[in-house]
Short mmCIF file of C-alpha atoms and ligand atoms in Angstrom, two decimals:
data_model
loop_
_atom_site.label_atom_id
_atom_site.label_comp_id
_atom_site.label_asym_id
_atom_site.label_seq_id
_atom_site.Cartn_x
_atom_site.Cartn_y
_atom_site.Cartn_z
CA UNK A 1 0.00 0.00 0.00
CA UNK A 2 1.49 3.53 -0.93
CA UNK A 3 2.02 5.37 1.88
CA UNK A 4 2.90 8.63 0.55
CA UNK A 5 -0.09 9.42 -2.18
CA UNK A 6 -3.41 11.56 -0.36
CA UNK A 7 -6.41 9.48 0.78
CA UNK A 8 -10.24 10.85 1.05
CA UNK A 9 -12.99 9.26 2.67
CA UNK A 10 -16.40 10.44 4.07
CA UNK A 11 -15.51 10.02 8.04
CA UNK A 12 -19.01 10.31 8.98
CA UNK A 13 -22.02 7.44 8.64
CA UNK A 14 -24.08 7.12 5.49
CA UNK A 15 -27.21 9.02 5.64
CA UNK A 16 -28.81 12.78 5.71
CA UNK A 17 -28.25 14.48 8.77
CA UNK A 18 -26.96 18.19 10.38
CA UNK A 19 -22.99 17.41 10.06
CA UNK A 20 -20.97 15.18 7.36
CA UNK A 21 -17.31 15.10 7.14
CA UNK A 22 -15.00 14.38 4.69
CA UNK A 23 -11.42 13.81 5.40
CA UNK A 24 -8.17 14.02 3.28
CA UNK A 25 -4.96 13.08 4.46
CA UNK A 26 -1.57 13.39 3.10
CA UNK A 27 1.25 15.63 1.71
CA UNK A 28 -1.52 17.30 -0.91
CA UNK A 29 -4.27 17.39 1.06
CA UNK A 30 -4.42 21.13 1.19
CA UNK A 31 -3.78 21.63 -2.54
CA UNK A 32 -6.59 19.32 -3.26
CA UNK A 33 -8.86 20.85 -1.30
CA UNK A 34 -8.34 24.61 -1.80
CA UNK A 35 -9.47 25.02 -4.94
CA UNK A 36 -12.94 23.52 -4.10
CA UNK A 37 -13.27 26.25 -1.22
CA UNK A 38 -13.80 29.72 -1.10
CA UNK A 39 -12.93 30.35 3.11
CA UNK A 40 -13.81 33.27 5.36
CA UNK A 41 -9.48 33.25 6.41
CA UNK A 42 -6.39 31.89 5.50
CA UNK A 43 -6.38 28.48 7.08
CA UNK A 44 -4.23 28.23 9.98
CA UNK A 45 -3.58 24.88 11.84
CA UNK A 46 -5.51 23.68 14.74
CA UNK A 47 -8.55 26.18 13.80
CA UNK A 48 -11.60 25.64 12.39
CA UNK A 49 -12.49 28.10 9.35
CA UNK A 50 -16.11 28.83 7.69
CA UNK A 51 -16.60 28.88 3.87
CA UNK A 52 -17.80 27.86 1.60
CA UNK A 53 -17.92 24.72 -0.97
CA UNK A 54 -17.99 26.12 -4.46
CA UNK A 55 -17.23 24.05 -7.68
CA UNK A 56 -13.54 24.63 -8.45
CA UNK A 57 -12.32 26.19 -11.57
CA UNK A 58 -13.98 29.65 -11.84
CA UNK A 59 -11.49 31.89 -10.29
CA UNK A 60 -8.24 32.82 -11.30
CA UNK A 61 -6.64 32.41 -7.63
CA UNK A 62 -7.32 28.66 -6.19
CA UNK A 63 -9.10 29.66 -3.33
CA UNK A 64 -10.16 33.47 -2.85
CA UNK A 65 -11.11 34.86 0.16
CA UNK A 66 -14.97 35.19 0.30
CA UNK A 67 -16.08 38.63 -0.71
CA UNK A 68 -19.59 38.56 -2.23
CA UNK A 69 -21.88 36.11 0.58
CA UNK A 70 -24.44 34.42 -2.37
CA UNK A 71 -22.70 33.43 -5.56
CA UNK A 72 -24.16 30.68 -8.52
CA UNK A 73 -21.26 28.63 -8.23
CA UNK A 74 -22.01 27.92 -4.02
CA UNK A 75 -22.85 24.32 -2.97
CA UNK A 76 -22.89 24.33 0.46
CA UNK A 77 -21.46 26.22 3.56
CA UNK A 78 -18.32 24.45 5.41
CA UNK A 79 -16.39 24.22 8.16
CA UNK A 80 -12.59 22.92 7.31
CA UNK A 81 -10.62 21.83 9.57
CA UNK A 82 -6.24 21.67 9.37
CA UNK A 83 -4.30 19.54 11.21
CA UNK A 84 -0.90 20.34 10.12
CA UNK A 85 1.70 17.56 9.86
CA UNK A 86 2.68 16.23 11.95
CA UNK A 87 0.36 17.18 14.98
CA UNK A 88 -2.58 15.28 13.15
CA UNK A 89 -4.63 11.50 13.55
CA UNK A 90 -2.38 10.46 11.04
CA UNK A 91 0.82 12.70 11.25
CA UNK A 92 0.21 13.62 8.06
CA UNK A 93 -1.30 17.31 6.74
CA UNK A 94 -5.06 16.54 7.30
CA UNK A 95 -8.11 18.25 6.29
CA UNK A 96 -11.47 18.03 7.47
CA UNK A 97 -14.49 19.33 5.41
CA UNK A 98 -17.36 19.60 7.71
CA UNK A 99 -20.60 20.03 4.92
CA UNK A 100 -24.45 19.43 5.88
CA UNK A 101 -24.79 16.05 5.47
CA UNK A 102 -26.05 14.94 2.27
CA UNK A 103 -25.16 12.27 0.96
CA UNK A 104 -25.23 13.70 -2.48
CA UNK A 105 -22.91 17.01 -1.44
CA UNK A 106 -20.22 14.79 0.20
CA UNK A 107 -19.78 12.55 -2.26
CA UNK A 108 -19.38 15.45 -4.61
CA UNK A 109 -16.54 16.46 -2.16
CA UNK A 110 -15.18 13.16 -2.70
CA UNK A 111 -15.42 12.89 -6.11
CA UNK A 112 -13.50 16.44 -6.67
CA UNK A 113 -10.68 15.05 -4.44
CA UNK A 114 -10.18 12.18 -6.77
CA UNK A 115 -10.15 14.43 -10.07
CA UNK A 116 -7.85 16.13 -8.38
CA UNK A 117 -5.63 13.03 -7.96
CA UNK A 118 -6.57 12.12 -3.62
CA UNK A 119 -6.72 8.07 -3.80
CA UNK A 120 -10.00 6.54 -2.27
CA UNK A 121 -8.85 5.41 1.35
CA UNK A 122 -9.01 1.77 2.08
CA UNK A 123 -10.88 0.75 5.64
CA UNK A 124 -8.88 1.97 8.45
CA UNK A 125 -6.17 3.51 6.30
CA UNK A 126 -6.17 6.58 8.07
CA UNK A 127 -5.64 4.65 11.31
CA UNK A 128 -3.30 2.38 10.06
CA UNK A 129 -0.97 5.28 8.23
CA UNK A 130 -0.95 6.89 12.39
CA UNK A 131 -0.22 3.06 12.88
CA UNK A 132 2.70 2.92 10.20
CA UNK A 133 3.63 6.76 10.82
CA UNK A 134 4.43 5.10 14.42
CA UNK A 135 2.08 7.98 16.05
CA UNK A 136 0.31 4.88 18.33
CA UNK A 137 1.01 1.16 18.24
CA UNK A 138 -1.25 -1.45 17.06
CA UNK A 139 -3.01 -2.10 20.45
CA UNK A 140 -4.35 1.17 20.07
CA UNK A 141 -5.37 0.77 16.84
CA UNK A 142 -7.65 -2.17 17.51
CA UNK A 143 -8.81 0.12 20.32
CA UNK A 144 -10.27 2.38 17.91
CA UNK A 145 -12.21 0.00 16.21
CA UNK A 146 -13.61 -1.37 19.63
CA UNK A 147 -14.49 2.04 20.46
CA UNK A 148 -16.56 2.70 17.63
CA UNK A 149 -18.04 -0.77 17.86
CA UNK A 150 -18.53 -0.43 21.23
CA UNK A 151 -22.42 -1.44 22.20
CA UNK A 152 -21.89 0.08 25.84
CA UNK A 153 -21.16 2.91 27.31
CA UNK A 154 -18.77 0.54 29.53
CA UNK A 155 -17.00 -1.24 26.45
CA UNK A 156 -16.42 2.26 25.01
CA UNK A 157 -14.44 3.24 28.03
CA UNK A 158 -12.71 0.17 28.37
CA UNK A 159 -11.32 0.83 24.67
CA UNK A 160 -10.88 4.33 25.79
CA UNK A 161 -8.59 2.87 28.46
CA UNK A 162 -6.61 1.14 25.78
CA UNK A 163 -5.85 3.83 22.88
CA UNK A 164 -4.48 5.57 26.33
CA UNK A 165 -1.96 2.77 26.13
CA UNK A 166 -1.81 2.34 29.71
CA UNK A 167 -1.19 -1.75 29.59
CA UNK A 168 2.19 -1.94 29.29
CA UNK A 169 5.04 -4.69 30.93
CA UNK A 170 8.51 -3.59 31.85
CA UNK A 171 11.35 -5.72 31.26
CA UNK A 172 14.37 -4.97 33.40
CA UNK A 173 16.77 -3.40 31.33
CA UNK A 174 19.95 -4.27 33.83
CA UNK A 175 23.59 -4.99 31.94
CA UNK A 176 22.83 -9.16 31.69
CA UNK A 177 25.84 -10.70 32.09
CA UNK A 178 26.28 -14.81 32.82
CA UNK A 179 24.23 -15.47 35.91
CA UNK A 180 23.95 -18.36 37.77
CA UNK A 181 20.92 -20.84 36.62
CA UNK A 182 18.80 -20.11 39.72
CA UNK A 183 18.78 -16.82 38.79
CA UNK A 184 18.09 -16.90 35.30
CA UNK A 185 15.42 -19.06 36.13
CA UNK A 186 14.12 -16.48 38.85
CA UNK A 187 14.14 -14.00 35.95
CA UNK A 188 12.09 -15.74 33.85
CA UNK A 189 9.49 -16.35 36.79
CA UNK A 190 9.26 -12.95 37.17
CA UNK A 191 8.21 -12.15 33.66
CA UNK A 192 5.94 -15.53 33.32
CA UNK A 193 3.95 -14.74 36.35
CA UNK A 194 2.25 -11.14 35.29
CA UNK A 195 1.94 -12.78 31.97
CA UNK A 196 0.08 -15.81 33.38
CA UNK A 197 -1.97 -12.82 35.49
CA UNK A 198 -3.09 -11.14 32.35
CA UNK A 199 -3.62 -14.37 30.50
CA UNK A 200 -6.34 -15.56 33.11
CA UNK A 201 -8.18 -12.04 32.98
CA UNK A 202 -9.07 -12.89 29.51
CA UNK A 203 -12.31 -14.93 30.62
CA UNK A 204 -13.96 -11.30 31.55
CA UNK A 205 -12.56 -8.92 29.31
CA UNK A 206 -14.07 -12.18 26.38
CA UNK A 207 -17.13 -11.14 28.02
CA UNK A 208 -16.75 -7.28 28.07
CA UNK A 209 -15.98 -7.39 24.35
CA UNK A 210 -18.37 -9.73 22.72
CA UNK A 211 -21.08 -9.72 25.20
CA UNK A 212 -22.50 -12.74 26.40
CA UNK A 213 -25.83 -14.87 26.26
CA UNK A 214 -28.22 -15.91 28.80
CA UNK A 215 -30.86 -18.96 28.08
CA UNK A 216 -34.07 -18.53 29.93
CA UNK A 217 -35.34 -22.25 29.91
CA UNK A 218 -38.38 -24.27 31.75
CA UNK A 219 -41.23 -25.90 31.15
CA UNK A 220 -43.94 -24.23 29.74
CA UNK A 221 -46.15 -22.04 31.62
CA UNK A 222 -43.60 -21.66 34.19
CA UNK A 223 -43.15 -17.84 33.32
CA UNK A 224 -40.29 -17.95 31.05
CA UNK A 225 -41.45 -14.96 28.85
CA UNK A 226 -42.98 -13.45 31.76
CA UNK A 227 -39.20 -13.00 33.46
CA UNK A 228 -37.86 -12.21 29.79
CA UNK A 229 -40.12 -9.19 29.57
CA UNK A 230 -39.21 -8.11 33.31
CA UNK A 231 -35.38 -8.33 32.73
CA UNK A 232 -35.51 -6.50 29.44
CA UNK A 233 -38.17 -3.52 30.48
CA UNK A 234 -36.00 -1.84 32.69
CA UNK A 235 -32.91 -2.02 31.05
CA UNK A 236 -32.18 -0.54 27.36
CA UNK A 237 -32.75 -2.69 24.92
CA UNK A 238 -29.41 -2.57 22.24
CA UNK A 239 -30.97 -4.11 19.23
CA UNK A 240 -34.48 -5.08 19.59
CA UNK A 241 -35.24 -7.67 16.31
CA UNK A 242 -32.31 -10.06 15.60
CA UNK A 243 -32.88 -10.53 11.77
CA UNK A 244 -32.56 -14.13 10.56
CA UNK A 245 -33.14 -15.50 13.48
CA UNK A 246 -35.54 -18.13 13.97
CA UNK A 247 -39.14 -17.75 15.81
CA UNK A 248 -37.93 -20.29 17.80
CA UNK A 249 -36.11 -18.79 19.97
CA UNK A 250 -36.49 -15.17 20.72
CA UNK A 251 -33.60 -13.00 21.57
CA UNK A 252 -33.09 -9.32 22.60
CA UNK A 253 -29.77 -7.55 23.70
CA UNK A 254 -29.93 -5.94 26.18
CA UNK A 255 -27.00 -4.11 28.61
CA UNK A 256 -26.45 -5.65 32.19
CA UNK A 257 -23.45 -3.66 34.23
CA UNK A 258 -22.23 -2.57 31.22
CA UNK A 259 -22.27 -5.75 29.06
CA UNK A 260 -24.23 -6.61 26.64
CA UNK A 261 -26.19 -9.77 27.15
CA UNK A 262 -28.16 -11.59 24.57
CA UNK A 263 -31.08 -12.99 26.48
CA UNK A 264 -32.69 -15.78 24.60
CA UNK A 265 -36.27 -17.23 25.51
CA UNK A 266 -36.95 -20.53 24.53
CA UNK A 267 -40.26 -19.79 23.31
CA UNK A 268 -40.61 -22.26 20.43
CA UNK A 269 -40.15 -25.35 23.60
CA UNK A 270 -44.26 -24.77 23.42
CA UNK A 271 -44.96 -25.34 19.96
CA UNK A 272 -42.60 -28.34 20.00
CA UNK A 273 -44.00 -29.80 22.55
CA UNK A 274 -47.45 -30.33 20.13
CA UNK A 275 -45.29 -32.67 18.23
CA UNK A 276 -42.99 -34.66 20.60
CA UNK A 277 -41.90 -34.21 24.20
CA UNK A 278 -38.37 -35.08 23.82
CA UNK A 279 -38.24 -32.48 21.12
CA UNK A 280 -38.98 -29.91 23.67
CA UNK A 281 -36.38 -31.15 25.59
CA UNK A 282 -33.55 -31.47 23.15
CA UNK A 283 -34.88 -27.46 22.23
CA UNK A 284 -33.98 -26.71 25.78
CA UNK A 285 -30.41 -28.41 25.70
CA UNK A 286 -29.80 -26.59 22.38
CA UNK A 287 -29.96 -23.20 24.29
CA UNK A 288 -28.17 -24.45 27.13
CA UNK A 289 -25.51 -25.69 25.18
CA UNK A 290 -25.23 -22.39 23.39
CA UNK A 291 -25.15 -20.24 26.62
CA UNK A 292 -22.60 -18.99 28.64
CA UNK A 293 -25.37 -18.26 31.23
CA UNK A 294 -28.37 -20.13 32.05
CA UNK A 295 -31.95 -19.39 33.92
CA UNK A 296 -33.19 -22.54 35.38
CA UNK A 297 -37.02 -21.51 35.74
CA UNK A 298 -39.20 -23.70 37.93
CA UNK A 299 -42.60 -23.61 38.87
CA UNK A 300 -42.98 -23.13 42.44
CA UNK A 301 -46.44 -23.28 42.69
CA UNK A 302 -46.41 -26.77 41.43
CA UNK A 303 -44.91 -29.80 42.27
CA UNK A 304 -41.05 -30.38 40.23
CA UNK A 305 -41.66 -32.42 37.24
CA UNK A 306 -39.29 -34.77 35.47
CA UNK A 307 -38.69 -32.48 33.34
CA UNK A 308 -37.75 -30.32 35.79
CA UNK A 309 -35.26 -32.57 37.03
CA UNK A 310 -34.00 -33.14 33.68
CA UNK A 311 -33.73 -29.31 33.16
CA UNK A 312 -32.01 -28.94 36.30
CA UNK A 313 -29.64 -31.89 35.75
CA UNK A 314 -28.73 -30.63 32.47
CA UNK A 315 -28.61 -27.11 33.08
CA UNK A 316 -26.27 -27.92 36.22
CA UNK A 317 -23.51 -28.44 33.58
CA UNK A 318 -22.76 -24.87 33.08
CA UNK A 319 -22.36 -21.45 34.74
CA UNK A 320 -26.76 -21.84 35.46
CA UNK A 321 -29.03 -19.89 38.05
CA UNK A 322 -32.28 -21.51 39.51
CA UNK A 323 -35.04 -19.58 39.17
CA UNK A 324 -38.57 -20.55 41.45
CA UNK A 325 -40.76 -18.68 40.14
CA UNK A 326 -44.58 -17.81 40.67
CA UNK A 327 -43.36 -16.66 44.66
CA UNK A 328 -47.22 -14.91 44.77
CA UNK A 329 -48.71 -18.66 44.75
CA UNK A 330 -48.82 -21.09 47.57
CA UNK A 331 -45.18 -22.81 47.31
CA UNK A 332 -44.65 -26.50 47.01
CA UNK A 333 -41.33 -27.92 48.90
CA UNK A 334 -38.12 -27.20 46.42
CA UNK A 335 -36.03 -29.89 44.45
CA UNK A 336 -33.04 -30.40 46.01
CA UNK A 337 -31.43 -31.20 42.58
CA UNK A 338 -29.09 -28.51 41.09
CA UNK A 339 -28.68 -27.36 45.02
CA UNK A 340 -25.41 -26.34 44.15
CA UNK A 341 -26.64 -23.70 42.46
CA UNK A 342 -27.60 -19.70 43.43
CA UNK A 343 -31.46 -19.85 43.98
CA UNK A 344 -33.60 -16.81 43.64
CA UNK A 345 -37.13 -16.84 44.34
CA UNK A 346 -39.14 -14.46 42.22
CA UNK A 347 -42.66 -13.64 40.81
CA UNK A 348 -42.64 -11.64 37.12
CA UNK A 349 -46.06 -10.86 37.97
CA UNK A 350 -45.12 -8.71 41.47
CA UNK A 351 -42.18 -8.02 40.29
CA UNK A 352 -40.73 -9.73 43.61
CA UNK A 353 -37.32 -10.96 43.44
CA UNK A 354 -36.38 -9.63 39.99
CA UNK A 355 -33.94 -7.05 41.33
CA UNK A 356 -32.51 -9.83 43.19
CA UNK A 357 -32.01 -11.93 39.93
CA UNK A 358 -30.60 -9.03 38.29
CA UNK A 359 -27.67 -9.14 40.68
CA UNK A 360 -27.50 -12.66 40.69
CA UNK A 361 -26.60 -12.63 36.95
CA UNK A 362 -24.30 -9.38 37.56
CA UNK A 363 -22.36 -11.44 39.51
CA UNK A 364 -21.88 -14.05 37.44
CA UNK A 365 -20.55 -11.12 34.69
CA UNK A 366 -18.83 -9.13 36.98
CA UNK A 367 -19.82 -6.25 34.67
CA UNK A 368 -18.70 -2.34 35.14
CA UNK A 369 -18.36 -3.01 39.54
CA UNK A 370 -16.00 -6.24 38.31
CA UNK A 371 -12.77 -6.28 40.42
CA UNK A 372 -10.99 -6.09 37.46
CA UNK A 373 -12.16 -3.60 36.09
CA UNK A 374 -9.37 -1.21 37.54
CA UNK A 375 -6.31 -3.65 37.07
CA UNK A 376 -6.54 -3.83 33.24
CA UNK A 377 -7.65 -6.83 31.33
CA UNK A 378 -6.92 -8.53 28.09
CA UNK A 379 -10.26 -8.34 25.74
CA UNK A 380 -8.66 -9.24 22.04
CA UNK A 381 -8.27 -13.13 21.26
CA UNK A 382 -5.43 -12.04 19.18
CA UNK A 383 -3.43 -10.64 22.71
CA UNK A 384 -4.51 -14.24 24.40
CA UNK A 385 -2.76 -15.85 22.03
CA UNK A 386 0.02 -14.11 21.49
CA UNK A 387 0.49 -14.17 25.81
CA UNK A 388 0.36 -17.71 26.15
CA UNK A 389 2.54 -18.78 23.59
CA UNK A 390 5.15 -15.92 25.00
CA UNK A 391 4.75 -17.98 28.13
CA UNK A 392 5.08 -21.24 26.53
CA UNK A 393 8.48 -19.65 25.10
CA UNK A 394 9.81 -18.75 28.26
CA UNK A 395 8.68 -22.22 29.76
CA UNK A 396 11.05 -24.00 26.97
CA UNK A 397 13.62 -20.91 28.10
CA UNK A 398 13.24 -22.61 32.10
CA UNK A 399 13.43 -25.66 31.07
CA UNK A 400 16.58 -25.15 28.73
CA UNK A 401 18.05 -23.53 31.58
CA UNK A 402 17.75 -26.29 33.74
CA UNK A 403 18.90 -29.23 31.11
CA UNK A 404 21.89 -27.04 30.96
CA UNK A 405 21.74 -26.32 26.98
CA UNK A 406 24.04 -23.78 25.82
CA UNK A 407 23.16 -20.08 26.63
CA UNK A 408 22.64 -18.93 22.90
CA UNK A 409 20.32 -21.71 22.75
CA UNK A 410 17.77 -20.19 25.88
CA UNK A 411 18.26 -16.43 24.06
CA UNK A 412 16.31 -18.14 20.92
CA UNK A 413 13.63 -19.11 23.24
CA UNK A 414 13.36 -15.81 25.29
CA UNK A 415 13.81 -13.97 22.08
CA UNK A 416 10.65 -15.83 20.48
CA UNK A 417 8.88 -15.12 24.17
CA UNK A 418 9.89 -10.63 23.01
CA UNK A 419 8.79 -11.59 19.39
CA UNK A 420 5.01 -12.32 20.65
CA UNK A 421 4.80 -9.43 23.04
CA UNK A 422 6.32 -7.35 20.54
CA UNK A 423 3.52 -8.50 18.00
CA UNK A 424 1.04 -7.50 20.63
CA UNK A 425 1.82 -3.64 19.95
CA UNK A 426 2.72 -4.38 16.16
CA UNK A 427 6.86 -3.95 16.63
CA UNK A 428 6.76 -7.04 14.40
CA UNK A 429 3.22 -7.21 12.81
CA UNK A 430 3.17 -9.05 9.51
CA UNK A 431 1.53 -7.67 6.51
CA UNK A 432 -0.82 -10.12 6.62
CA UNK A 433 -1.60 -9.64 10.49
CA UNK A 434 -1.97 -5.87 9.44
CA UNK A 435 -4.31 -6.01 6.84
CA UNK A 436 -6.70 -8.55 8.69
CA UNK A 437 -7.09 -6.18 11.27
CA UNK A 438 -7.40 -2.79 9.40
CA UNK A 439 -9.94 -4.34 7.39
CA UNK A 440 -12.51 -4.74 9.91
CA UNK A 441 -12.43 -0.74 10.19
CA UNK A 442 -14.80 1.33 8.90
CA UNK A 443 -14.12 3.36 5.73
CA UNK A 444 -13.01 6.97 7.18
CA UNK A 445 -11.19 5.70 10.03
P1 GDP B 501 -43.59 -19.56 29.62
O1 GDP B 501 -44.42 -20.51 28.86
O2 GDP B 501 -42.62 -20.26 30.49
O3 GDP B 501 -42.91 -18.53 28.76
O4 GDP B 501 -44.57 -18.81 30.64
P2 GDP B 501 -45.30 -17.40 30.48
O5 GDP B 501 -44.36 -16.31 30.81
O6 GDP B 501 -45.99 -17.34 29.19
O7 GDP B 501 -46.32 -17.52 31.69
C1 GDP B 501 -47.31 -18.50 31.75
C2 GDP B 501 -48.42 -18.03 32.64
O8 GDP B 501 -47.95 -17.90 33.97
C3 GDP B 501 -48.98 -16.68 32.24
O9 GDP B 501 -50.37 -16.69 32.43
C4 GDP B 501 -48.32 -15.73 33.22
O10 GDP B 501 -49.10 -14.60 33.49
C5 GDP B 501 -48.20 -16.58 34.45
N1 GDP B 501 -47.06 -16.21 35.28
C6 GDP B 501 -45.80 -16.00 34.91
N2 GDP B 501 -45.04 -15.67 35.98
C7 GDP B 501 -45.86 -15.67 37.05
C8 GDP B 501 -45.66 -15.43 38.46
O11 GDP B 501 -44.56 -15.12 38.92
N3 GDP B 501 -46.75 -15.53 39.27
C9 GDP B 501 -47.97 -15.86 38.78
N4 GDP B 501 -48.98 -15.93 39.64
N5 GDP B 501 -48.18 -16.11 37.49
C10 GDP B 501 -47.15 -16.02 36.61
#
């Protein structure tokens, strides 16, 4: 990819609305965009300047100084915006044409950047060029990206967190010279262990980034949907139809402490039921299986079933909460199956107990008041990865040390141990690495 031509992209979303901005980067981007403006000032870097977007090629001067407010040639008013190399997103000379956003004008904008030789950016270009330009490293690139992806207000500041490039491990940096093998192997210790610390965070910040989902399964009648429709009522719903899912099973995302949780009623169990009653079973265990949560809802108004117990036997395999529901009605005696498990008693038609559930499933998440929240946490598979096998490097590093091999030998294996940290940031990112992560940007990013 050149590096060193001028890229344009519309930075804002597709659609009409008050504000759209195009954005040019690169060693022309002020030549290209001059001539299409007639400005109020000079412009200066670091300031926003009004004027206007006329079509380029009327005056003798490339961009005159606005004299006479209504003239034929006007197509919209601007603001631009210069961010003068190399104090800009990308370090290179950036300018930002703020238009009303039509689609129709911007593209226009667009279009006369590319007659005027700017190159159509590619997803994420500008972001990767700041990458390449080594203005941040790639852990803050991917941070951008989970920002704007971001579902909750909690996963945006968690990404927040990381563009700040806060995570960060020290290596001693003391003159090395031939130790004894206890202490190299002490060394190595203390590098493995906050490795192995981050490692094990990545079970929550999995969770923080892609959300997770919660099965409400029971019998029917026991008040499945009824607890659905009180878990989702008071909290903002994120996307409220889940195209191309089935009717079967009814989903709705919703944000718990900050997480997004995909709460999936196993509504088609009824209609299955009709047919077969092991079908409405085997519905159940596909939910369960699929879950990284799980509501056990029983009946406690009614004596436990054997499907019930099946339920409860089945359910008792994962991370599962038992929910008696119906707490208004006269209460039969509980099964003591599944007693293992955290209990809440609750009625969706009082509303009794539902707060109580609520933190009984924040809990499990740990969520925005997670411990861990403050310490830092890995969220990217990609950093996993790249963690444990630095850890299994340094393990073949102990255990080279120990068999005695030749010290040369051990620097390969600590060296391949820097190698996967180093990839972490992007020191020694592939091309290939690069370009599968840049292209899950957005086009003016
Ligand atoms: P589902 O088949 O498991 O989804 O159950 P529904 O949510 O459709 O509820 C079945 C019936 O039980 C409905 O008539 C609900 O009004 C009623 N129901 C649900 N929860 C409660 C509860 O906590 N107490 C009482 N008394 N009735 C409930």
């Amino acid at each position: 990819m050149n590096l060193d031509d001028t890229i344009v992209a519309i930075a804002t979303p597709p659609g009409r609305g008050g504000i759209g901005v195009v954005r040019l980067s690169g060693p022309e981007a002020r030549a290209i965009a001059l001539p299409m403006l007639r400005l109020k000032h000079e412009l200066e870097a670091g300031h926003a300047v009004f004027g206007e977007l006329v079509e380029p090629g009327g005056g003798a001067e490339p961009c005159p100084v606005v004299t006479e407010r209504s003239s034929a040639d006007r197509i919209d008013e601007v603001v631009v915006t210069y961010f003068a190399k190399p104090h800009s997103y990308t370090t290179d000379d950036i300018i930002e044409i703020s238009s009303h956003s039509s689609p129709i004008v911007l593209r226009h904008v667009v279009e006369l950047a590319l007659a005027r030789g700017a190159r159509l950016a590619e997803p994420g270009e500008f972001t990767m060029r700041a990458f390449l330009n080594g203005r941040i490293d790639l852990t803050q690139a991917e941070a951008v990206r989970d920002l704007i992806d971001s579902q909750t207000l909690y996963q945006a500041k968690v990404a927040a967190q990381q563009l700040e490039g806060e995570a960060g491990i020290d290596f001693a940096e003391d003159d090395i010279s031939v130790l004894p093998t206890e202490q190299i192997v002490q060394r190595i210790a203390t590098i493995r262990g906050p490795l192995e610390e981050l490692a094990a965070t990545f079970a929550y910040g999995k969770i923080v980034h892609e959300g997770l989902t919660l099965a409400i399964v029971g019998r029917p009648n026991v008040g499945k949907s009824s607890l659905f429709n009180r878990l989702v009522e008071r909290e903002r719903a994120i996307v409220t139809a889940t195209p191309g899912t089935t009717r079967d099973l009814i989903s709705e995302t919703v944000a718990l402490g900050g997480i997004p949780v995909r709460l999936v009623d196993t509504a088609g169990i009824r209609r299955a039921l009709d047919e077969a009653e092991s079908i409405g079973i085997r519905k159940s265990m596909e939910a369960i299986a699929g879950a990284d949560l799980v509501l056990i809802v029983l009946d406690s108004s009614q004596p436990v079933t054997e499907e019930d117990t099946e339920l409860l036997e089945q359910g008792a395999k994962r991370p599962a909460i038992v929910v008696e529901n119906k707490a208004d009605l006269s209460s039969f005696p509980t099964s003591v199956l599944g007693s293992q498990l955290p209990r809440v008693r609750t009625s969706a038609i009082t509303g009794e107990g539902i707060g109580g559930l609520r933190n009984e499933i924040l809990r499990h998440i740990g969520g925005e008041t997670g411990v861990q929240a403050e310490t830092g946490f890995v969220t990217s598979l990609r950093h996993q990865s790249l963690i444990r096998e630095a850890i299994t490097a340094l393990d073949a590093a102990q255990a080279a040390v120990r068999g005695k091999i030749p010290h040369e030998m051990i620097l390969l294996d600590l060296y391949n141990a820097l190698r996967q940290l180093d990839e972490i940031t992007g020191a020694t990112a592939t091309d290939d690495i690069l370009n599968l992560i840049f292209s899950t940007f957005c086009i003016g990013k």
